[in-house]
């Protein structure tokens, strides 16, 4: 009985972990699309303050997603 309990916890944790990674990976795709949109909106004026601010916002979101992915990995592997 105890073996089944341990196995169940391990499998459920793995499923949740993979689900979280899939969500984060999907957010990377969305952020890539956002960056392409920003690039197209400021095509001729790509070094303006507005263009650089918009690009910075997308890049900050990308960094936050990468941080979350690392935290999830760390919690799964180390904890």
JSON list of N, CA, C and O in Angstrom, two decimals, residues 25-52:
[
{"chain": "A", "resi": 25, "resn": "UNK", "atom": "N", "xyz": [6.57, 27.13, -22.06]},
{"chain": "A", "resi": 25, "resn": "UNK", "atom": "CA", "xyz": [7.02, 27.05, -23.45]},
{"chain": "A", "resi": 25, "resn": "UNK", "atom": "C", "xyz": [6.02, 27.70, -24.40]},
{"chain": "A", "resi": 25, "resn": "UNK", "atom": "O", "xyz": [6.41, 28.35, -25.37]},
{"chain": "A", "resi": 26, "resn": "UNK", "atom": "N", "xyz": [4.74, 27.55, -24.11]},
{"chain": "A", "resi": 26, "resn": "UNK", "atom": "CA", "xyz": [3.72, 28.21, -24.93]},
{"chain": "A", "resi": 26, "resn": "UNK", "atom": "C", "xyz": [3.83, 29.73, -24.79]},
{"chain": "A", "resi": 26, "resn": "UNK", "atom": "O", "xyz": [3.68, 30.46, -25.77]},
{"chain": "A", "resi": 27, "resn": "UNK", "atom": "N", "xyz": [4.15, 30.20, -23.59]},
{"chain": "A", "resi": 27, "resn": "UNK", "atom": "CA", "xyz": [4.30, 31.65, -23.41]},
{"chain": "A", "resi": 27, "resn": "UNK", "atom": "C", "xyz": [5.49, 32.18, -24.21]},
{"chain": "A", "resi": 27, "resn": "UNK", "atom": "O", "xyz": [5.46, 33.30, -24.69]},
{"chain": "A", "resi": 28, "resn": "UNK", "atom": "N", "xyz": [6.55, 31.35, -24.37]},
{"chain": "A", "resi": 28, "resn": "UNK", "atom": "CA", "xyz": [7.68, 31.76, -25.22]},
{"chain": "A", "resi": 28, "resn": "UNK", "atom": "C", "xyz": [7.23, 31.97, -26.66]},
{"chain": "A", "resi": 28, "resn": "UNK", "atom": "O", "xyz": [7.66, 32.90, -27.32]},
{"chain": "A", "resi": 29, "resn": "UNK", "atom": "N", "xyz": [6.36, 31.10, -27.14]},
{"chain": "A", "resi": 29, "resn": "UNK", "atom": "CA", "xyz": [5.84, 31.24, -28.51]},
{"chain": "A", "resi": 29, "resn": "UNK", "atom": "C", "xyz": [5.04, 32.53, -28.65]},
{"chain": "A", "resi": 29, "resn": "UNK", "atom": "O", "xyz": [5.16, 33.25, -29.63]},
{"chain": "A", "resi": 30, "resn": "UNK", "atom": "N", "xyz": [4.21, 32.80, -27.65]},
{"chain": "A", "resi": 30, "resn": "UNK", "atom": "CA", "xyz": [3.40, 34.02, -27.67]},
{"chain": "A", "resi": 30, "resn": "UNK", "atom": "C", "xyz": [4.30, 35.25, -27.63]},
{"chain": "A", "resi": 30, "resn": "UNK", "atom": "O", "xyz": [4.08, 36.22, -28.38]},
{"chain": "A", "resi": 31, "resn": "UNK", "atom": "N", "xyz": [5.32, 35.21, -26.80]},
{"chain": "A", "resi": 31, "resn": "UNK", "atom": "CA", "xyz": [6.25, 36.34, -26.71]},
{"chain": "A", "resi": 31, "resn": "UNK", "atom": "C", "xyz": [7.01, 36.54, -28.01]},
{"chain": "A", "resi": 31, "resn": "UNK", "atom": "O", "xyz": [7.28, 37.68, -28.41]},
{"chain": "A", "resi": 32, "resn": "UNK", "atom": "N", "xyz": [7.34, 35.47, -28.69]},
{"chain": "A", "resi": 32, "resn": "UNK", "atom": "CA", "xyz": [7.99, 35.57, -29.99]},
{"chain": "A", "resi": 32, "resn": "UNK", "atom": "C", "xyz": [7.08, 36.27, -30.99]},
{"chain": "A", "resi": 32, "resn": "UNK", "atom": "O", "xyz": [7.52, 37.12, -31.78]},
{"chain": "A", "resi": 33, "resn": "UNK", "atom": "N", "xyz": [5.79, 35.93, -30.95]},
{"chain": "A", "resi": 33, "resn": "UNK", "atom": "CA", "xyz": [4.82, 36.59, -31.82]},
{"chain": "A", "resi": 33, "resn": "UNK", "atom": "C", "xyz": [4.67, 38.06, -31.46]},
{"chain": "A", "resi": 33, "resn": "UNK", "atom": "O", "xyz": [4.56, 38.91, -32.35]},
{"chain": "A", "resi": 34, "resn": "UNK", "atom": "N", "xyz": [4.67, 38.36, -30.17]},
{"chain": "A", "resi": 34, "resn": "UNK", "atom": "CA", "xyz": [4.59, 39.76, -29.74]},
{"chain": "A", "resi": 34, "resn": "UNK", "atom": "C", "xyz": [5.78, 40.55, -30.25]},
{"chain": "A", "resi": 34, "resn": "UNK", "atom": "O", "xyz": [5.63, 41.70, -30.69]},
{"chain": "A", "resi": 35, "resn": "UNK", "atom": "N", "xyz": [6.97, 39.95, -30.19]},
{"chain": "A", "resi": 35, "resn": "UNK", "atom": "CA", "xyz": [8.17, 40.66, -30.65]},
{"chain": "A", "resi": 35, "resn": "UNK", "atom": "C", "xyz": [8.10, 40.92, -32.16]},
{"chain": "A", "resi": 35, "resn": "UNK", "atom": "O", "xyz": [8.47, 42.00, -32.62]},
{"chain": "A", "resi": 36, "resn": "UNK", "atom": "N", "xyz": [7.60, 39.96, -32.91]},
{"chain": "A", "resi": 36, "resn": "UNK", "atom": "CA", "xyz": [7.43, 40.16, -34.35]},
{"chain": "A", "resi": 36, "resn": "UNK", "atom": "C", "xyz": [6.45, 41.29, -34.63]},
{"chain": "A", "resi": 36, "resn": "UNK", "atom": "O", "xyz": [6.65, 42.09, -35.54]},
{"chain": "A", "resi": 37, "resn": "UNK", "atom": "N", "xyz": [5.38, 41.36, -33.84]},
{"chain": "A", "resi": 37, "resn": "UNK", "atom": "CA", "xyz": [4.40, 42.43, -34.00]},
{"chain": "A", "resi": 37, "resn": "UNK", "atom": "C", "xyz": [5.03, 43.78, -33.70]},
{"chain": "A", "resi": 37, "resn": "UNK", "atom": "O", "xyz": [4.85, 44.74, -34.45]},
{"chain": "A", "resi": 38, "resn": "UNK", "atom": "N", "xyz": [5.80, 43.86, -32.63]},
{"chain": "A", "resi": 38, "resn": "UNK", "atom": "CA", "xyz": [6.49, 45.10, -32.28]},
{"chain": "A", "resi": 38, "resn": "UNK", "atom": "C", "xyz": [7.44, 45.51, -33.41]},
{"chain": "A", "resi": 38, "resn": "UNK", "atom": "O", "xyz": [7.48, 46.67, -33.81]},
{"chain": "A", "resi": 39, "resn": "UNK", "atom": "N", "xyz": [8.19, 44.54, -33.92]},
{"chain": "A", "resi": 39, "resn": "UNK", "atom": "CA", "xyz": [9.11, 44.84, -35.01]},
{"chain": "A", "resi": 39, "resn": "UNK", "atom": "C", "xyz": [8.37, 45.38, -36.23]},
{"chain": "A", "resi": 39, "resn": "UNK", "atom": "O", "xyz": [8.82, 46.33, -36.87]},
{"chain": "A", "resi": 40, "resn": "UNK", "atom": "N", "xyz": [7.24, 44.78, -36.54]},
{"chain": "A", "resi": 40, "resn": "UNK", "atom": "CA", "xyz": [6.49, 45.24, -37.72]},
{"chain": "A", "resi": 40, "resn": "UNK", "atom": "C", "xyz": [5.85, 46.61, -37.49]},
{"chain": "A", "resi": 40, "resn": "UNK", "atom": "O", "xyz": [5.74, 47.41, -38.42]},
{"chain": "A", "resi": 41, "resn": "UNK", "atom": "N", "xyz": [5.45, 46.90, -36.28]},
{"chain": "A", "resi": 41, "resn": "UNK", "atom": "CA", "xyz": [4.83, 48.20, -35.98]},
{"chain": "A", "resi": 41, "resn": "UNK", "atom": "C", "xyz": [5.84, 49.34, -36.09]},
{"chain": "A", "resi": 41, "resn": "UNK", "atom": "O", "xyz": [5.48, 50.45, -36.43]},
{"chain": "A", "resi": 42, "resn": "UNK", "atom": "N", "xyz": [7.08, 49.05, -35.80]},
{"chain": "A", "resi": 42, "resn": "UNK", "atom": "CA", "xyz": [8.11, 50.09, -35.81]},
{"chain": "A", "resi": 42, "resn": "UNK", "atom": "C", "xyz": [9.15, 49.81, -36.89]},
{"chain": "A", "resi": 42, "resn": "UNK", "atom": "O", "xyz": [10.34, 50.10, -36.72]},
{"chain": "A", "resi": 43, "resn": "UNK", "atom": "N", "xyz": [8.72, 49.28, -38.00]},
{"chain": "A", "resi": 43, "resn": "UNK", "atom": "CA", "xyz": [9.62, 48.83, -39.06]},
{"chain": "A", "resi": 43, "resn": "UNK", "atom": "C", "xyz": [10.58, 49.92, -39.53]},
{"chain": "A", "resi": 43, "resn": "UNK", "atom": "O", "xyz": [11.78, 49.72, -39.57]},
{"chain": "A", "resi": 44, "resn": "UNK", "atom": "N", "xyz": [10.07, 51.07, -39.83]},
{"chain": "A", "resi": 44, "resn": "UNK", "atom": "CA", "xyz": [10.91, 52.15, -40.36]},
{"chain": "A", "resi": 44, "resn": "UNK", "atom": "C", "xyz": [11.63, 52.92, -39.26]},
{"chain": "A", "resi": 44, "resn": "UNK", "atom": "O", "xyz": [12.65, 53.54, -39.48]},
{"chain": "A", "resi": 45, "resn": "UNK", "atom": "N", "xyz": [11.08, 52.88, -38.07]},
{"chain": "A", "resi": 45, "resn": "UNK", "atom": "CA", "xyz": [11.61, 53.69, -36.97]},
{"chain": "A", "resi": 45, "resn": "UNK", "atom": "C", "xyz": [11.99, 52.77, -35.81]},
{"chain": "A", "resi": 45, "resn": "UNK", "atom": "O", "xyz": [11.57, 52.98, -34.68]},
{"chain": "A", "resi": 46, "resn": "UNK", "atom": "N", "xyz": [12.82, 51.77, -36.10]},
{"chain": "A", "resi": 46, "resn": "UNK", "atom": "CA", "xyz": [13.07, 50.71, -35.12]},
{"chain": "A", "resi": 46, "resn": "UNK", "atom": "C", "xyz": [13.96, 51.11, -33.95]},
{"chain": "A", "resi": 46, "resn": "UNK", "atom": "O", "xyz": [14.09, 50.37, -32.99]},
{"chain": "A", "resi": 47, "resn": "UNK", "atom": "N", "xyz": [14.54, 52.28, -33.98]},
{"chain": "A", "resi": 47, "resn": "UNK", "atom": "CA", "xyz": [15.36, 52.73, -32.85]},
{"chain": "A", "resi": 47, "resn": "UNK", "atom": "C", "xyz": [14.72, 53.90, -32.10]},
{"chain": "A", "resi": 47, "resn": "UNK", "atom": "O", "xyz": [15.39, 54.56, -31.31]},
{"chain": "A", "resi": 48, "resn": "UNK", "atom": "N", "xyz": [13.44, 54.12, -32.33]},
{"chain": "A", "resi": 48, "resn": "UNK", "atom": "CA", "xyz": [12.77, 55.18, -31.59]},
{"chain": "A", "resi": 48, "resn": "UNK", "atom": "C", "xyz": [12.56, 54.76, -30.14]},
{"chain": "A", "resi": 48, "resn": "UNK", "atom": "O", "xyz": [12.65, 53.58, -29.79]},
{"chain": "A", "resi": 49, "resn": "UNK", "atom": "N", "xyz": [12.27, 55.71, -29.29]},
{"chain": "A", "resi": 49, "resn": "UNK", "atom": "CA", "xyz": [12.05, 55.41, -27.87]},
{"chain": "A", "resi": 49, "resn": "UNK", "atom": "C", "xyz": [10.85, 54.48, -27.72]},
{"chain": "A", "resi": 49, "resn": "UNK", "atom": "O", "xyz": [10.90, 53.52, -26.93]},
{"chain": "A", "resi": 50, "resn": "UNK", "atom": "N", "xyz": [9.79, 54.72, -28.47]},
{"chain": "A", "resi": 50, "resn": "UNK", "atom": "CA", "xyz": [8.61, 53.86, -28.37]},
{"chain": "A", "resi": 50, "resn": "UNK", "atom": "C", "xyz": [8.93, 52.43, -28.80]},
{"chain": "A", "resi": 50, "resn": "UNK", "atom": "O", "xyz": [8.49, 51.47, -28.15]},
{"chain": "A", "resi": 51, "resn": "UNK", "atom": "N", "xyz": [9.68, 52.28, -29.88]},
{"chain": "A", "resi": 51, "resn": "UNK", "atom": "CA", "xyz": [10.03, 50.94, -30.36]},
{"chain": "A", "resi": 51, "resn": "UNK", "atom": "C", "xyz": [10.90, 50.22, -29.35]},
{"chain": "A", "resi": 51, "resn": "UNK", "atom": "O", "xyz": [10.67, 49.03, -29.05]},
{"chain": "A", "resi": 52, "resn": "UNK", "atom": "N", "xyz": [11.89, 50.90, -28.84]},
{"chain": "A", "resi": 52, "resn": "UNK", "atom": "CA", "xyz": [12.79, 50.26, -27.88]},
{"chain": "A", "resi": 52, "resn": "UNK", "atom": "C", "xyz": [12.06, 49.95, -26.57]},
{"chain": "A", "resi": 52, "resn": "UNK", "atom": "O", "xyz": [12.34, 48.90, -25.95]}
]
